[in-house]
Amino acid sequence: MAPIHSICILRLSAIGDVCNCVAAVQAIQQQHPQAEIVWIVGKVEKVLLDGLPGVELIVFDKSLGWKAYLQLRKDLKGRRFDVLLHMQVAFRANLAALFIRAKRKIGFDWDRAKELHALFMRERIPPQQEPHVLDGFFAFAEKLGVPADALANVSWRIPVPAEAQAFADQHIPKNSKTLVISPAASKAERNWLPERYAAVADYATENGYAVVLCGGPGKMDRQLGDQIKQHAKAPIKDLIGQTSLKQMLALLGNASVVLAPDTGPAHMANAQGTPVIGLYAHSNPKRTGPYRFQHWVVEAYHQNLQKQYGKTAAQLPWGTRVRGAEVMADIGVGDVIRTLQELA
């Protein structure tokens, strides 16, 4: 393989996917330590990635509309890369790829090339059988010579500033027995029931855990947090909406275990090496679950897939989603508590 001197990563969102992407990018860095790496990323996601060693971050702010593309062209003026790794199939990302000059443009395989993605690429990763999201990202690393077996030792190194770590140490002392609950996903249908979160919080408190709530500043996060506290008998420390992404990353790193649905903080905790009890009913956890902790997932996905389609996951296209606002109710408190007991 010819020496690679410059690489552009195009992955704009979301928090969980960006976390998974970090592992692939850092594997590429180990293989090509001499390469300049530029990552085009969303405005919110950039806050999480700030300080990533050896990576220049360029923000694509989708809130600017068409002006975001003009700004990207300005930011990249005069730059040409050896390789573009186009790791997102959203149409806005496909358009952004037009403004990136590169000798090679590598995208997803035909099966995953949605929203005209394939039209913007000259090369593509090979198709994969039942890949996790991270497996898909890692296939890009393999195209640049990273050995496939490197995935077995994949790691994340997302910097945590001293201020953020001090904040986390104040609220969750290191080596303390703490359950962090990050209850809200981006869509309400993926959220578990507040009374069930509360029941797990009560059990955890009775068994020596401190319980902390974390989440974003959005209305849904706030309402769900308040409902959990209303149902809980035990005291819960509420940090919802009170942390930056870096502070949340540090909090999740200090936790003993994290309980979360299909949401960004589950993957942030995974990146920090903190065990995650993931709650999944709409998407296959083998595809979108916390990568290192899929054996701790509590799921109702497969039973609902059978109900809705009359087929198993193996008989349907990989990644087929379950629909319905009620399917998370099929995850029982007892199953979650038993998983917490196993982790204790």
mmCIF file of N, CA and C in Angstrom, residues 26 38 55 59 77 91 101 103 106 114 126 130-131 148 165 167 176 182 201 210 252 267 310 317 320:
data_model
loop_
_atom_site.group_PDB
_atom_site.id
_atom_site.type_symbol
_atom_site.label_atom_id
_atom_site.label_comp_id
_atom_site.label_asym_id
_atom_site.label_seq_id
_atom_site.Cartn_x
_atom_site.Cartn_y
_atom_site.Cartn_z
ATOM 1 N N GLN A 26 -8.952 5.641 15.734
ATOM 2 C CA GLN A 26 -7.716 5.475 16.497
ATOM 3 C C GLN A 26 -6.948 4.228 16.071
ATOM 4 N N VAL A 38 -8.194 14.666 9.440
ATOM 5 C CA VAL A 38 -9.209 15.701 9.616
ATOM 6 C C VAL A 38 -10.559 15.008 9.737
ATOM 7 N N VAL A 55 -6.052 14.593 15.834
ATOM 8 C CA VAL A 55 -7.199 14.741 14.929
ATOM 9 C C VAL A 55 -7.633 16.206 14.901
ATOM 10 N N VAL A 59 -16.157 21.573 12.054
ATOM 11 C CA VAL A 59 -17.580 21.479 12.357
ATOM 12 C C VAL A 59 -18.422 21.684 11.110
ATOM 13 N N LYS A 77 -10.752 24.894 1.842
ATOM 14 C CA LYS A 77 -10.170 25.532 0.653
ATOM 15 C C LYS A 77 -8.685 25.196 0.508
ATOM 16 N N PHE A 91 -28.322 11.989 3.644
ATOM 17 C CA PHE A 91 -28.192 12.761 2.408
ATOM 18 C C PHE A 91 -27.357 14.027 2.616
ATOM 19 N N ARG A 101 -12.200 17.194 -1.458
ATOM 20 C CA ARG A 101 -11.348 16.719 -2.545
ATOM 21 C C ARG A 101 -10.440 15.623 -2.004
ATOM 22 N N LYS A 103 -8.178 11.815 -3.363
ATOM 23 C CA LYS A 103 -7.793 10.879 -4.416
ATOM 24 C C LYS A 103 -8.675 9.632 -4.388
ATOM 25 N N ILE A 106 -14.018 6.493 -0.182
ATOM 26 C CA ILE A 106 -14.479 5.167 0.215
ATOM 27 C C ILE A 106 -15.768 5.303 1.019
ATOM 28 N N LYS A 114 -27.608 3.954 1.414
ATOM 29 C CA LYS A 114 -28.915 4.589 1.301
ATOM 30 C C LYS A 114 -28.770 6.065 0.917
ATOM 31 N N PRO A 126 -16.367 -3.859 1.864
ATOM 32 C CA PRO A 126 -17.060 -5.088 1.480
ATOM 33 C C PRO A 126 -18.317 -5.305 2.309
ATOM 34 N N GLU A 130 -24.246 -9.497 9.265
ATOM 35 C CA GLU A 130 -24.751 -9.113 10.581
ATOM 36 C C GLU A 130 -23.737 -8.269 11.367
ATOM 37 N N PRO A 131 -23.327 -7.130 10.826
ATOM 38 C CA PRO A 131 -22.320 -6.326 11.516
ATOM 39 C C PRO A 131 -22.909 -5.437 12.603
ATOM 40 N N ALA A 148 -7.644 -7.099 10.471
ATOM 41 C CA ALA A 148 -8.968 -7.387 11.012
ATOM 42 C C ALA A 148 -8.908 -7.803 12.474
ATOM 43 N N GLN A 165 -13.244 16.005 34.974
ATOM 44 C CA GLN A 165 -12.962 14.906 35.894
ATOM 45 C C GLN A 165 -13.193 15.331 37.339
ATOM 46 N N PHE A 167 -15.345 17.549 38.333
ATOM 47 C CA PHE A 167 -16.802 17.575 38.491
ATOM 48 C C PHE A 167 -17.326 16.175 38.778
ATOM 49 N N SER A 176 -16.382 4.250 44.092
ATOM 50 C CA SER A 176 -17.619 4.134 44.860
ATOM 51 C C SER A 176 -18.574 3.206 44.121
ATOM 52 N N SER A 182 -29.168 6.678 32.787
ATOM 53 C CA SER A 182 -29.376 7.667 31.730
ATOM 54 C C SER A 182 -30.640 7.236 31.003
ATOM 55 N N ALA A 201 -33.848 1.497 40.788
ATOM 56 C CA ALA A 201 -33.114 2.430 41.648
ATOM 57 C C ALA A 201 -33.305 2.081 43.123
ATOM 58 N N ALA A 210 -25.184 4.011 45.391
ATOM 59 C CA ALA A 210 -25.727 5.352 45.196
ATOM 60 C C ALA A 210 -26.285 5.389 43.778
ATOM 61 N N LEU A 252 -19.796 8.981 33.700
ATOM 62 C CA LEU A 252 -20.005 7.605 33.268
ATOM 63 C C LEU A 252 -18.756 6.766 33.504
ATOM 64 N N HIS A 267 -23.136 4.361 24.812
ATOM 65 C CA HIS A 267 -21.901 4.182 24.058
ATOM 66 C C HIS A 267 -20.759 5.005 24.651
ATOM 67 N N GLY A 310 -43.479 -12.361 12.197
ATOM 68 C CA GLY A 310 -43.616 -13.812 12.100
ATOM 69 C C GLY A 310 -42.339 -14.499 11.670
ATOM 70 N N PRO A 317 -34.061 -8.916 6.863
ATOM 71 C CA PRO A 317 -32.888 -8.079 6.603
ATOM 72 C C PRO A 317 -32.257 -7.610 7.903
ATOM 73 N N THR A 320 -33.536 -4.907 10.796
ATOM 74 C CA THR A 320 -34.982 -4.657 10.769
ATOM 75 C C THR A 320 -35.442 -4.162 12.135
#
